[in-house]
GROMACS .gro file of C-alpha atoms in nm:
model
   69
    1UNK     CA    1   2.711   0.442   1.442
    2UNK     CA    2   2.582   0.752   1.288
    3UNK     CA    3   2.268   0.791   1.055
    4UNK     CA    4   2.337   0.877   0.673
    5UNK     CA    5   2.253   1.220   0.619
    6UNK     CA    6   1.996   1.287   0.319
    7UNK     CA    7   1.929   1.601   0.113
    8UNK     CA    8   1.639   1.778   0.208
    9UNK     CA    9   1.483   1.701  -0.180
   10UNK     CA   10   1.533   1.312  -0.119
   11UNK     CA   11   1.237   1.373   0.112
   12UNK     CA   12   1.053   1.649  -0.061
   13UNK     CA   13   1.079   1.411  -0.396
   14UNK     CA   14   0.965   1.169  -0.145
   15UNK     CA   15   0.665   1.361  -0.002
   16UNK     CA   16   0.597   1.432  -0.371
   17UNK     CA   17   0.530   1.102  -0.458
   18UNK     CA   18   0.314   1.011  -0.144
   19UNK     CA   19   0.109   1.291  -0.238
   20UNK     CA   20   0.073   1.169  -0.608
   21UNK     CA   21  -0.072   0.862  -0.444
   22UNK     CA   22  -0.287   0.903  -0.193
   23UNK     CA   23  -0.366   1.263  -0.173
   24UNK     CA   24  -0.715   1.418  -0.217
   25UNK     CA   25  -0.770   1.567  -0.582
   26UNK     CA   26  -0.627   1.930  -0.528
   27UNK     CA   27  -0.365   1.787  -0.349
   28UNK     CA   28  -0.259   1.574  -0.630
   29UNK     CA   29  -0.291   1.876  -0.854
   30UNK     CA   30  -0.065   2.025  -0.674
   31UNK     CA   31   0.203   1.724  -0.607
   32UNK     CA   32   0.176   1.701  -1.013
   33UNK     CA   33   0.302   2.083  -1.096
   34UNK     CA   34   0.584   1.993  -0.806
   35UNK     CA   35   0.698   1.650  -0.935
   36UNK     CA   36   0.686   1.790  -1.329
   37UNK     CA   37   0.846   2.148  -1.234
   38UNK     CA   38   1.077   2.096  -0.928
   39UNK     CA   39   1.152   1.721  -0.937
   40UNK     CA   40   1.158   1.644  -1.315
   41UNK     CA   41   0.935   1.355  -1.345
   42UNK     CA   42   0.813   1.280  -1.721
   43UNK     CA   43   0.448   1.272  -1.740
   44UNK     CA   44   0.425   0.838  -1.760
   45UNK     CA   45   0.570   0.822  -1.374
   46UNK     CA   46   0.326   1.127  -1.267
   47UNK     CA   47   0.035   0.945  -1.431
   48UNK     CA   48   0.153   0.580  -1.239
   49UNK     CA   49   0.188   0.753  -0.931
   50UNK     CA   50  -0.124   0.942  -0.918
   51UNK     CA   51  -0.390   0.751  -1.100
   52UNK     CA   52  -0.456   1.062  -1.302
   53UNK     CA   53  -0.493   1.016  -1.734
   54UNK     CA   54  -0.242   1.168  -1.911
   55UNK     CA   55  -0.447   1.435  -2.068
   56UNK     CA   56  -0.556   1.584  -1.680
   57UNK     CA   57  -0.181   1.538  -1.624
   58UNK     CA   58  -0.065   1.806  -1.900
   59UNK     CA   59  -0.393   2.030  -1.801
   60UNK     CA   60  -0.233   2.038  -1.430
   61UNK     CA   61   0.065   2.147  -1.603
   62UNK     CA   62  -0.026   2.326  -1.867
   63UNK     CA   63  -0.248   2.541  -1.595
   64UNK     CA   64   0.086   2.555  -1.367
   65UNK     CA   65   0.261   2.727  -1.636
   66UNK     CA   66  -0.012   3.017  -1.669
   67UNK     CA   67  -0.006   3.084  -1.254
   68UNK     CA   68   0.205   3.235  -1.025
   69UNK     CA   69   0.147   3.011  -0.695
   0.00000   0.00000   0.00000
């Protein structure tokens, strides 16, 4: 029997979201600008996963777009 083979983003989108739920505060910062710029999540999912209000959502973002990390 072999094991199905996954993409490494399944688990990177996956990581993403465990980070957007229990991480500390800059971590969830962090998993916000990679779930809105790398995996494409809109901001209502981001804000479910991660607790966070929408408007500290779109600063995250907004804040992403202005550095080069």
């Amino acid at each position: 029997m072999t094991t199905p083979q996954f993409e490494a983003g399944v688990w990177e989108r996956y990581a993403t979201e465990f980070a957007l739920a229990i991480g500390d505060t800059p971590t969830r910062i962090r998993a916000i600008r990679e779930a809105y710029f790398v995996h494409g999540f809109d901001v209502d999912l981001i804000e479910e996963l991660s607790g966070f209000p929408i408007w500290r959502i779109r600063q995250a973002i907004q804040a992403g777009l202005t550095r080069s990390d």
